[in-house]
Amino acid sequence: MSFTRQTLGKEAEAAAERFLRQKGYRILDRNVRIGRGELDIVARVGETLIFIEVKARRTDHYGGVAHAVTARKERQLIQLAARYLARHRLEHQPCRFDVLLYDAGAPDSPVLEHIEHAFEVAGDDRRW
């Protein structure tokens, strides 16, 4: 990963954390490494645990930020979340997945878009 891409990622995650705190989210963990994967932000609102994927882009190439979370990435996040829940003995915890899009290519300043309930996990999916 290049220095500028790393810098953009860190900038996006810091902005995402500030944004989420202002919305009343309690940040529990950041950059949680599980095997070869990583959960960007784990937060709580009320009784719900929220796994937040932060995606940053400078351009609209490859569909821009809106197309950054693919079906493959969703499956990976579900598996990582399941391992996180098991590690913390939270298997029956209400959860959801959000995506926070950080558009660094906006004309005036970076734009944040928070997509709550970005994707669902089937109720019978026991990887949870």
CSV table of N, CA, C and O in Angstrom, one decimal:
chain,number,residue,atom,x,y,z
A,1,MET,N,0.8,-1.2,0.0
A,1,MET,CA,0.0,0.0,0.0
A,1,MET,C,0.9,1.2,0.0
A,1,MET,O,1.8,1.3,0.8
A,2,SER,N,0.6,2.2,-0.9
A,2,SER,CA,1.5,3.4,-1.0
A,2,SER,C,1.2,4.3,0.2
A,2,SER,O,0.2,4.2,0.9
A,3,PHE,N,2.2,5.2,0.4
A,3,PHE,CA,2.1,6.1,1.6
A,3,PHE,C,0.8,7.0,1.4
A,3,PHE,O,0.1,7.2,2.4
A,4,THR,N,0.5,7.5,0.2
A,4,THR,CA,-0.6,8.4,0.0
A,4,THR,C,-1.9,7.6,0.3
A,4,THR,O,-2.9,8.1,0.8
A,5,ARG,N,-2.0,6.3,-0.1
A,5,ARG,CA,-3.2,5.5,0.1
A,5,ARG,C,-3.4,5.2,1.6
A,5,ARG,O,-4.5,5.3,2.1
A,6,GLN,N,-2.2,5.0,2.3
A,6,GLN,CA,-2.3,4.8,3.7
A,6,GLN,C,-2.7,6.0,4.4
A,6,GLN,O,-3.6,6.0,5.3
A,7,THR,N,-2.2,7.2,4.0
A,7,THR,CA,-2.6,8.4,4.6
A,7,THR,C,-4.1,8.7,4.4
A,7,THR,O,-4.7,9.1,5.3
A,8,LEU,N,-4.6,8.5,3.2
A,8,LEU,CA,-6.0,8.7,2.9
A,8,LEU,C,-6.8,7.8,3.8
A,8,LEU,O,-7.8,8.2,4.4
A,9,GLY,N,-6.4,6.5,4.0
A,9,GLY,CA,-7.2,5.6,4.8
A,9,GLY,C,-7.2,6.0,6.3
A,9,GLY,O,-8.3,6.0,6.9
A,10,LYS,N,-6.1,6.5,6.8
A,10,LYS,CA,-6.0,7.0,8.2
A,10,LYS,C,-6.9,8.2,8.4
A,10,LYS,O,-7.6,8.4,9.4
A,11,GLU,N,-6.8,9.1,7.4
A,11,GLU,CA,-7.6,10.3,7.4
A,11,GLU,C,-9.1,10.0,7.4
A,11,GLU,O,-9.9,10.6,8.2
A,12,ALA,N,-9.5,9.1,6.6
A,12,ALA,CA,-10.9,8.7,6.5
A,12,ALA,C,-11.4,8.1,7.8
A,12,ALA,O,-12.5,8.4,8.2
A,13,GLU,N,-10.6,7.2,8.4
A,13,GLU,CA,-11.0,6.5,9.6
A,13,GLU,C,-11.1,7.5,10.8
A,13,GLU,O,-12.0,7.4,11.6
A,14,ALA,N,-10.2,8.5,10.8
A,14,ALA,CA,-10.2,9.5,11.9
A,14,ALA,C,-11.5,10.4,11.7
A,14,ALA,O,-12.2,10.7,12.7
A,15,ALA,N,-11.8,10.8,10.4
A,15,ALA,CA,-13.0,11.6,10.2
A,15,ALA,C,-14.2,10.8,10.5
A,15,ALA,O,-15.2,11.3,11.1
A,16,ALA,N,-14.2,9.5,10.1
A,16,ALA,CA,-15.4,8.6,10.4
A,16,ALA,C,-15.6,8.5,11.9
A,16,ALA,O,-16.7,8.6,12.4
A,17,GLU,N,-14.5,8.3,12.7
A,17,GLU,CA,-14.7,8.2,14.1
A,17,GLU,C,-15.3,9.5,14.7
A,17,GLU,O,-16.2,9.4,15.5
A,18,ARG,N,-14.8,10.6,14.3
A,18,ARG,CA,-15.3,11.9,14.8
A,18,ARG,C,-16.8,12.1,14.4
A,18,ARG,O,-17.6,12.4,15.3
A,19,PHE,N,-17.1,11.7,13.2
A,19,PHE,CA,-18.5,11.8,12.7
A,19,PHE,C,-19.4,10.9,13.5
A,19,PHE,O,-20.5,11.3,14.0
A,20,LEU,N,-19.0,9.7,13.8
A,20,LEU,CA,-19.8,8.7,14.5
A,20,LEU,C,-20.0,9.1,16.0
A,20,LEU,O,-21.1,9.0,16.5
A,21,ARG,N,-18.9,9.6,16.6
A,21,ARG,CA,-19.0,10.1,18.0
A,21,ARG,C,-20.1,11.3,18.1
A,21,ARG,O,-20.8,11.3,19.0
A,22,GLN,N,-20.0,12.2,17.1
A,22,GLN,CA,-21.0,13.3,17.1
A,22,GLN,C,-22.4,12.8,16.9
A,22,GLN,O,-23.3,13.4,17.4
A,23,LYS,N,-22.6,11.6,16.3
A,23,LYS,CA,-23.9,11.0,16.2
A,23,LYS,C,-24.3,10.2,17.4
A,23,LYS,O,-25.4,9.6,17.4
A,24,GLY,N,-23.5,10.1,18.4
A,24,GLY,CA,-23.8,9.4,19.6
A,24,GLY,C,-23.3,8.0,19.7
A,24,GLY,O,-23.6,7.2,20.6
A,25,TYR,N,-22.5,7.6,18.7
A,25,TYR,CA,-21.9,6.2,18.7
A,25,TYR,C,-20.8,6.2,19.8
A,25,TYR,O,-20.0,7.1,19.9
A,26,ARG,N,-20.7,5.0,20.5
A,26,ARG,CA,-19.6,4.8,21.4
A,26,ARG,C,-18.7,3.9,20.7
A,26,ARG,O,-19.0,2.7,20.3
A,27,ILE,N,-17.5,4.4,20.4
A,27,ILE,CA,-16.4,3.6,19.7
A,27,ILE,C,-15.8,2.6,20.7
A,27,ILE,O,-15.3,3.0,21.7
A,28,LEU,N,-15.9,1.3,20.3
A,28,LEU,CA,-15.3,0.3,21.2
A,28,LEU,C,-13.9,-0.2,20.7
A,28,LEU,O,-13.1,-0.4,21.5
A,29,ASP,N,-13.8,-0.3,19.4
A,29,ASP,CA,-12.5,-0.8,18.8
A,29,ASP,C,-12.3,-0.1,17.4
A,29,ASP,O,-13.3,0.2,16.8
A,30,ARG,N,-11.0,0.0,17.1
A,30,ARG,CA,-10.6,0.4,15.8
A,30,ARG,C,-9.5,-0.5,15.2
A,30,ARG,O,-8.7,-0.9,16.0
A,31,ASN,N,-9.6,-0.7,13.9
A,31,ASN,CA,-8.6,-1.5,13.3
A,31,ASN,C,-8.3,-2.8,14.0
A,31,ASN,O,-7.1,-3.1,14.3
A,32,VAL,N,-9.3,-3.6,14.2
A,32,VAL,CA,-9.2,-4.9,14.8
A,32,VAL,C,-8.8,-5.9,13.8
A,32,VAL,O,-9.5,-6.3,12.9
A,33,ARG,N,-7.5,-6.4,14.0
A,33,ARG,CA,-7.0,-7.5,13.1
A,33,ARG,C,-7.5,-8.8,13.6
A,33,ARG,O,-7.4,-9.2,14.8
A,34,ILE,N,-8.1,-9.6,12.7
A,34,ILE,CA,-8.5,-10.9,13.0
A,34,ILE,C,-8.1,-11.8,11.8
A,34,ILE,O,-8.6,-11.7,10.7
A,35,GLY,N,-7.1,-12.6,12.1
A,35,GLY,CA,-6.5,-13.4,11.0
A,35,GLY,C,-5.9,-12.4,9.9
A,35,GLY,O,-5.1,-11.5,10.3
A,36,ARG,N,-6.3,-12.6,8.7
A,36,ARG,CA,-5.8,-11.7,7.6
A,36,ARG,C,-6.7,-10.5,7.3
A,36,ARG,O,-6.4,-9.7,6.5
A,37,GLY,N,-7.8,-10.4,8.1
A,37,GLY,CA,-8.8,-9.4,7.9
A,37,GLY,C,-8.7,-8.3,9.0
A,37,GLY,O,-8.0,-8.4,9.9
A,38,GLU,N,-9.5,-7.3,8.7
A,38,GLU,CA,-9.6,-6.2,9.7
A,38,GLU,C,-11.0,-5.6,9.7
A,38,GLU,O,-11.6,-5.4,8.7
A,39,LEU,N,-11.4,-5.3,10.9
A,39,LEU,CA,-12.6,-4.6,11.2
A,39,LEU,C,-12.2,-3.1,11.4
A,39,LEU,O,-11.4,-2.9,12.3
A,40,ASP,N,-12.7,-2.2,10.6
A,40,ASP,CA,-12.3,-0.8,10.7
A,40,ASP,C,-12.7,-0.2,12.0
A,40,ASP,O,-11.9,0.3,12.8
A,41,ILE,N,-14.0,-0.2,12.3
A,41,ILE,CA,-14.6,0.4,13.5
A,41,ILE,C,-15.7,-0.5,14.1
A,41,ILE,O,-16.5,-1.0,13.3
A,42,VAL,N,-15.6,-0.8,15.4
A,42,VAL,CA,-16.7,-1.5,16.1
A,42,VAL,C,-17.2,-0.5,17.1
A,42,VAL,O,-16.5,0.1,17.9
A,43,ALA,N,-18.5,-0.2,17.0
A,43,ALA,CA,-19.2,0.8,17.9
A,43,ALA,C,-20.5,0.2,18.5
A,43,ALA,O,-20.9,-0.9,18.1
A,44,ARG,N,-21.0,1.0,19.4
A,44,ARG,CA,-22.3,0.6,20.0
A,44,ARG,C,-23.2,1.8,20.0
A,44,ARG,O,-22.8,2.9,20.3
A,45,VAL,N,-24.4,1.6,19.7
A,45,VAL,CA,-25.5,2.5,19.9
A,45,VAL,C,-26.6,1.8,20.6
A,45,VAL,O,-27.1,0.8,20.1
A,46,GLY,N,-26.9,2.2,21.8
A,46,GLY,CA,-27.9,1.5,22.6
A,46,GLY,C,-27.4,0.1,22.9
A,46,GLY,O,-26.3,-0.2,23.3
A,47,GLU,N,-28.3,-0.9,22.5
A,47,GLU,CA,-27.9,-2.3,22.7
A,47,GLU,C,-27.3,-2.9,21.5
A,47,GLU,O,-27.0,-4.1,21.5
A,48,THR,N,-27.2,-2.2,20.4
A,48,THR,CA,-26.7,-2.7,19.1
A,48,THR,C,-25.2,-2.5,18.9
A,48,THR,O,-24.7,-1.4,19.1
A,49,LEU,N,-24.6,-3.6,18.5
A,49,LEU,CA,-23.2,-3.5,18.2
A,49,LEU,C,-23.1,-3.3,16.7
A,49,LEU,O,-23.8,-4.0,15.9
A,50,ILE,N,-22.3,-2.4,16.2
A,50,ILE,CA,-22.2,-2.0,14.8
A,50,ILE,C,-20.8,-2.2,14.3
A,50,ILE,O,-19.9,-1.7,14.9
A,51,PHE,N,-20.7,-2.9,13.2
A,51,PHE,CA,-19.4,-3.1,12.5
A,51,PHE,C,-19.5,-2.1,11.3
A,51,PHE,O,-20.3,-2.2,10.5
A,52,ILE,N,-18.5,-1.2,11.3
A,52,ILE,CA,-18.5,-0.1,10.3
A,52,ILE,C,-17.3,-0.3,9.4
A,52,ILE,O,-16.1,-0.2,9.9
A,53,GLU,N,-17.5,-0.4,8.2
A,53,GLU,CA,-16.5,-0.5,7.1
A,53,GLU,C,-16.3,0.9,6.6
A,53,GLU,O,-17.3,1.6,6.2
A,54,VAL,N,-15.1,1.5,6.6
A,54,VAL,CA,-14.8,2.8,6.1
A,54,VAL,C,-14.2,2.7,4.8
A,54,VAL,O,-13.2,1.9,4.6
A,55,LYS,N,-14.7,3.3,3.8
A,55,LYS,CA,-14.2,3.3,2.4
A,55,LYS,C,-13.9,4.7,2.0
A,55,LYS,O,-14.7,5.6,2.0
A,56,ALA,N,-12.7,4.9,1.5
A,56,ALA,CA,-12.2,6.2,1.0
A,56,ALA,C,-11.8,6.1,-0.4
A,56,ALA,O,-11.2,5.2,-0.9
A,57,ARG,N,-12.2,7.2,-1.2
A,57,ARG,CA,-11.8,7.3,-2.6
A,57,ARG,C,-11.5,8.7,-2.9
A,57,ARG,O,-12.0,9.6,-2.3
A,58,ARG,N,-10.6,8.9,-3.9
A,58,ARG,CA,-10.3,10.2,-4.4
A,58,ARG,C,-11.0,10.5,-5.7
A,58,ARG,O,-11.1,11.6,-6.1
A,59,THR,N,-11.3,9.4,-6.4
A,59,THR,CA,-11.9,9.5,-7.8
A,59,THR,C,-13.1,8.6,-7.9
A,59,THR,O,-13.4,7.8,-7.0
A,60,ASP,N,-13.8,8.8,-9.0
A,60,ASP,CA,-15.0,7.9,-9.3
A,60,ASP,C,-14.6,6.7,-10.1
A,60,ASP,O,-15.5,6.0,-10.6
A,61,HIS,N,-13.3,6.5,-10.3
A,61,HIS,CA,-12.9,5.3,-11.1
A,61,HIS,C,-13.4,4.0,-10.4
A,61,HIS,O,-13.5,4.0,-9.1
A,62,TYR,N,-13.7,3.0,-11.1
A,62,TYR,CA,-14.2,1.8,-10.6
A,62,TYR,C,-15.5,1.9,-9.8
A,62,TYR,O,-15.8,1.2,-8.9
A,63,GLY,N,-16.3,2.9,-10.2
A,63,GLY,CA,-17.6,3.1,-9.6
A,63,GLY,C,-17.6,4.0,-8.4
A,63,GLY,O,-18.7,4.2,-7.8
A,64,GLY,N,-16.5,4.5,-8.0
A,64,GLY,CA,-16.4,5.4,-6.8
A,64,GLY,C,-16.7,4.7,-5.5
A,64,GLY,O,-16.7,3.4,-5.4
A,65,VAL,N,-16.9,5.5,-4.5
A,65,VAL,CA,-17.0,4.9,-3.1
A,65,VAL,C,-18.3,4.0,-3.0
A,65,VAL,O,-18.3,3.1,-2.2
A,66,ALA,N,-19.3,4.3,-3.7
A,66,ALA,CA,-20.6,3.6,-3.6
A,66,ALA,C,-20.4,2.1,-3.9
A,66,ALA,O,-21.2,1.3,-3.5
A,67,HIS,N,-19.5,1.8,-4.8
A,67,HIS,CA,-19.3,0.4,-5.2
A,67,HIS,C,-18.0,-0.2,-4.5
A,67,HIS,O,-17.6,-1.3,-5.0
A,68,ALA,N,-17.6,0.3,-3.4
A,68,ALA,CA,-16.4,-0.1,-2.8
A,68,ALA,C,-16.6,-1.4,-2.0
A,68,ALA,O,-15.6,-2.2,-1.8
A,69,VAL,N,-17.8,-1.7,-1.5
A,69,VAL,CA,-18.0,-2.9,-0.7
A,69,VAL,C,-18.8,-3.9,-1.6
A,69,VAL,O,-19.9,-3.8,-1.9
A,70,THR,N,-18.0,-4.9,-2.0
A,70,THR,CA,-18.5,-5.9,-2.9
A,70,THR,C,-19.1,-7.0,-2.1
A,70,THR,O,-19.0,-7.1,-0.9
A,71,ALA,N,-19.8,-8.0,-2.8
A,71,ALA,CA,-20.4,-9.1,-2.1
A,71,ALA,C,-19.3,-9.9,-1.4
A,71,ALA,O,-19.5,-10.4,-0.3
A,72,ARG,N,-18.1,-10.0,-2.0
A,72,ARG,CA,-17.0,-10.7,-1.4
A,72,ARG,C,-16.6,-10.1,-0.1
A,72,ARG,O,-16.3,-10.7,0.9
A,73,LYS,N,-16.5,-8.7,-0.1
A,73,LYS,CA,-16.1,-8.0,1.1
A,73,LYS,C,-17.2,-8.1,2.1
A,73,LYS,O,-16.9,-8.3,3.3
A,74,GLU,N,-18.5,-8.2,1.8
A,74,GLU,CA,-19.6,-8.4,2.7
A,74,GLU,C,-19.4,-9.7,3.4
A,74,GLU,O,-19.5,-9.8,4.6
A,75,ARG,N,-19.1,-10.8,2.7
A,75,ARG,CA,-18.9,-12.1,3.2
A,75,ARG,C,-17.7,-12.1,4.2
A,75,ARG,O,-17.8,-12.7,5.3
A,76,GLN,N,-16.6,-11.4,3.8
A,76,GLN,CA,-15.5,-11.3,4.7
A,76,GLN,C,-15.8,-10.6,6.0
A,76,GLN,O,-15.4,-11.0,7.1
A,77,LEU,N,-16.6,-9.5,5.9
A,77,LEU,CA,-16.9,-8.7,7.1
A,77,LEU,C,-17.8,-9.5,8.0
A,77,LEU,O,-17.7,-9.5,9.2
A,78,ILE,N,-18.7,-10.3,7.4
A,78,ILE,CA,-19.6,-11.2,8.2
A,78,ILE,C,-18.8,-12.2,9.0
A,78,ILE,O,-19.0,-12.4,10.2
A,79,GLN,N,-17.8,-12.8,8.3
A,79,GLN,CA,-16.9,-13.8,9.0
A,79,GLN,C,-16.1,-13.2,10.1
A,79,GLN,O,-15.9,-13.7,11.2
A,80,LEU,N,-15.5,-12.0,9.8
A,80,LEU,CA,-14.7,-11.3,10.8
A,80,LEU,C,-15.6,-10.9,12.0
A,80,LEU,O,-15.2,-11.0,13.2
A,81,ALA,N,-16.8,-10.4,11.8
A,81,ALA,CA,-17.7,-10.1,12.8
A,81,ALA,C,-18.1,-11.3,13.7
A,81,ALA,O,-18.1,-11.2,14.9
A,82,ALA,N,-18.3,-12.4,13.1
A,82,ALA,CA,-18.6,-13.6,13.8
A,82,ALA,C,-17.5,-14.0,14.7
A,82,ALA,O,-17.7,-14.4,15.9
A,83,ARG,N,-16.3,-13.9,14.2
A,83,ARG,CA,-15.1,-14.2,15.0
A,83,ARG,C,-14.9,-13.2,16.2
A,83,ARG,O,-14.5,-13.6,17.3
A,84,TYR,N,-15.2,-11.9,15.9
A,84,TYR,CA,-15.1,-10.9,16.9
A,84,TYR,C,-16.2,-11.2,18.0
A,84,TYR,O,-15.8,-11.2,19.2
A,85,LEU,N,-17.4,-11.5,17.6
A,85,LEU,CA,-18.4,-11.9,18.6
A,85,LEU,C,-18.1,-13.1,19.4
A,85,LEU,O,-18.3,-13.1,20.7
A,86,ALA,N,-17.5,-14.1,18.8
A,86,ALA,CA,-17.1,-15.3,19.5
A,86,ALA,C,-16.0,-15.0,20.5
A,86,ALA,O,-16.0,-15.4,21.7
A,87,ARG,N,-15.0,-14.2,20.0
A,87,ARG,CA,-13.9,-13.8,20.9
A,87,ARG,C,-14.3,-13.1,22.2
A,87,ARG,O,-13.7,-13.3,23.2
A,88,HIS,N,-15.3,-12.3,22.0
A,88,HIS,CA,-15.8,-11.5,23.1
A,88,HIS,C,-17.1,-12.1,23.8
A,88,HIS,O,-17.7,-11.4,24.7
A,89,ARG,N,-17.4,-13.3,23.4
A,89,ARG,CA,-18.5,-14.0,24.0
A,89,ARG,C,-19.8,-13.2,23.9
A,89,ARG,O,-20.6,-13.0,24.8
A,90,LEU,N,-20.1,-12.7,22.7
A,90,LEU,CA,-21.2,-11.9,22.4
A,90,LEU,C,-22.1,-12.5,21.3
A,90,LEU,O,-22.7,-11.8,20.5
A,91,GLU,N,-22.2,-13.8,21.2
A,91,GLU,CA,-22.8,-14.5,20.1
A,91,GLU,C,-24.3,-14.1,19.9
A,91,GLU,O,-24.8,-14.1,18.8
A,92,HIS,N,-25.0,-13.7,20.9
A,92,HIS,CA,-26.4,-13.4,20.8
A,92,HIS,C,-26.6,-11.8,20.8
A,92,HIS,O,-27.8,-11.4,21.0
A,93,GLN,N,-25.6,-11.1,20.6
A,93,GLN,CA,-25.7,-9.6,20.6
A,93,GLN,C,-26.4,-9.1,19.3
A,93,GLN,O,-26.0,-9.5,18.2
A,94,PRO,N,-27.3,-8.2,19.5
A,94,PRO,CA,-27.9,-7.6,18.3
A,94,PRO,C,-26.8,-6.8,17.5
A,94,PRO,O,-26.1,-6.0,18.2
A,95,CYS,N,-26.7,-7.0,16.2
A,95,CYS,CA,-25.6,-6.4,15.4
A,95,CYS,C,-26.2,-5.9,14.1
A,95,CYS,O,-27.2,-6.3,13.7
A,96,ARG,N,-25.4,-5.0,13.5
A,96,ARG,CA,-25.7,-4.6,12.2
A,96,ARG,C,-24.4,-4.2,11.5
A,96,ARG,O,-23.3,-4.0,12.2
A,97,PHE,N,-24.4,-4.0,10.2
A,97,PHE,CA,-23.3,-3.6,9.4
A,97,PHE,C,-23.6,-2.2,8.7
A,97,PHE,O,-24.6,-2.1,8.1
A,98,ASP,N,-22.7,-1.3,9.0
A,98,ASP,CA,-22.8,0.0,8.3
A,98,ASP,C,-21.6,0.2,7.4
A,98,ASP,O,-20.5,-0.4,7.6
A,99,VAL,N,-21.7,1.1,6.5
A,99,VAL,CA,-20.6,1.5,5.6
A,99,VAL,C,-20.5,3.0,5.7
A,99,VAL,O,-21.5,3.7,5.6
A,100,LEU,N,-19.3,3.6,5.9
A,100,LEU,CA,-19.1,5.0,5.9
A,100,LEU,C,-18.2,5.3,4.7
A,100,LEU,O,-17.1,4.8,4.6
A,101,LEU,N,-18.8,6.1,3.8
A,101,LEU,CA,-18.0,6.5,2.6
A,101,LEU,C,-17.4,7.8,2.8
A,101,LEU,O,-18.1,8.8,3.2
A,102,TYR,N,-16.1,7.9,2.4
A,102,TYR,CA,-15.3,9.1,2.6
A,102,TYR,C,-14.9,9.5,1.2
A,102,TYR,O,-14.0,8.9,0.6
A,103,ASP,N,-15.5,10.6,0.6
A,103,ASP,CA,-15.2,11.0,-0.7
A,103,ASP,C,-14.2,12.2,-0.7
A,103,ASP,O,-14.6,13.3,-0.4
A,104,ALA,N,-12.9,11.8,-0.9
A,104,ALA,CA,-11.9,12.9,-0.8
A,104,ALA,C,-11.8,13.7,-2.1
A,104,ALA,O,-11.0,14.6,-2.1
A,105,GLY,N,-12.5,13.3,-3.1
A,105,GLY,CA,-12.4,14.0,-4.4
A,105,GLY,C,-13.5,15.1,-4.5
A,105,GLY,O,-13.6,15.7,-5.6
A,106,ALA,N,-14.2,15.3,-3.5
A,106,ALA,CA,-15.2,16.4,-3.5
A,106,ALA,C,-14.6,17.7,-3.7
A,106,ALA,O,-13.5,18.0,-3.2
A,107,PRO,N,-15.2,18.6,-4.5
A,107,PRO,CA,-14.6,19.9,-4.8
A,107,PRO,C,-14.2,20.8,-3.6
A,107,PRO,O,-13.1,21.4,-3.6
A,108,ASP,N,-15.0,20.9,-2.6
A,108,ASP,CA,-14.7,21.8,-1.5
A,108,ASP,C,-14.0,21.1,-0.4
A,108,ASP,O,-13.0,21.6,0.1
A,109,SER,N,-14.4,20.0,0.1
A,109,SER,CA,-13.8,19.3,1.2
A,109,SER,C,-14.3,17.9,1.2
A,109,SER,O,-15.3,17.6,0.5
A,110,PRO,N,-13.7,17.0,1.9
A,110,PRO,CA,-14.2,15.6,1.9
A,110,PRO,C,-15.6,15.5,2.3
A,110,PRO,O,-16.1,16.3,3.2
A,111,VAL,N,-16.4,14.6,1.7
A,111,VAL,CA,-17.8,14.4,2.0
A,111,VAL,C,-17.9,13.0,2.7
A,111,VAL,O,-17.4,12.0,2.2
A,112,LEU,N,-18.6,12.9,3.8
A,112,LEU,CA,-18.9,11.6,4.4
A,112,LEU,C,-20.4,11.3,4.2
A,112,LEU,O,-21.3,12.1,4.3
A,113,GLU,N,-20.6,10.0,3.9
A,113,GLU,CA,-21.9,9.4,3.7
A,113,GLU,C,-22.0,8.2,4.6
A,113,GLU,O,-21.2,7.2,4.4
A,114,HIS,N,-22.9,8.2,5.5
A,114,HIS,CA,-23.1,7.0,6.4
A,114,HIS,C,-24.3,6.2,5.9
A,114,HIS,O,-25.4,6.7,5.9
A,115,ILE,N,-24.0,4.9,5.6
A,115,ILE,CA,-25.1,4.0,5.2
A,115,ILE,C,-25.3,3.0,6.3
A,115,ILE,O,-24.5,2.1,6.5
A,116,GLU,N,-26.4,3.3,7.0
A,116,GLU,CA,-26.7,2.4,8.1
A,116,GLU,C,-27.4,1.2,7.5
A,116,GLU,O,-28.1,1.2,6.5
A,117,HIS,N,-27.2,0.0,8.2
A,117,HIS,CA,-27.8,-1.3,7.7
A,117,HIS,C,-27.4,-1.5,6.2
A,117,HIS,O,-28.3,-1.8,5.4
A,118,ALA,N,-26.2,-1.3,5.9
A,118,ALA,CA,-25.7,-1.4,4.5
A,118,ALA,C,-26.0,-2.7,3.9
A,118,ALA,O,-26.2,-2.8,2.7
A,119,PHE,N,-25.9,-3.8,4.7
A,119,PHE,CA,-26.3,-5.1,4.2
A,119,PHE,C,-26.7,-6.0,5.3
A,119,PHE,O,-26.5,-5.7,6.5
A,120,GLU,N,-27.5,-7.0,5.0
A,120,GLU,CA,-28.1,-7.9,6.0
A,120,GLU,C,-27.4,-9.2,6.0
A,120,GLU,O,-26.8,-9.7,5.0
A,121,VAL,N,-27.6,-9.9,7.1
A,121,VAL,CA,-27.1,-11.3,7.3
A,121,VAL,C,-28.4,-12.1,7.5
A,121,VAL,O,-29.2,-11.8,8.3
A,122,ALA,N,-28.5,-13.2,6.7
A,122,ALA,CA,-29.6,-14.1,6.8
A,122,ALA,C,-29.8,-14.5,8.2
A,122,ALA,O,-28.8,-14.9,8.9
A,123,GLY,N,-31.0,-14.6,8.7
A,123,GLY,CA,-31.3,-15.0,10.1
A,123,GLY,C,-30.8,-16.4,10.4
A,123,GLY,O,-30.5,-16.7,11.6
A,124,ASP,N,-30.7,-17.2,9.4
A,124,ASP,CA,-30.3,-18.6,9.7
A,124,ASP,C,-28.8,-18.8,9.4
A,124,ASP,O,-28.3,-19.9,9.5
A,125,ASP,N,-28.1,-17.8,9.2
A,125,ASP,CA,-26.7,-17.8,8.9
A,125,ASP,C,-26.0,-18.0,10.2
A,125,ASP,O,-25.8,-17.0,11.0
A,126,ARG,N,-25.5,-19.1,10.6
A,126,ARG,CA,-24.9,-19.4,11.9
A,126,ARG,C,-23.4,-19.1,11.9
A,126,ARG,O,-22.7,-19.4,12.9
A,127,ARG,N,-22.9,-18.4,10.9
A,127,ARG,CA,-21.5,-18.0,11.0
A,127,ARG,C,-21.4,-16.9,12.0
A,127,ARG,O,-20.4,-16.5,12.5
A,128,TRP,N,-22.5,-16.3,12.4
A,128,TRP,CA,-22.6,-15.3,13.4
A,128,TRP,C,-22.1,-15.9,14.7
A,128,TRP,O,-22.4,-15.8,15.7
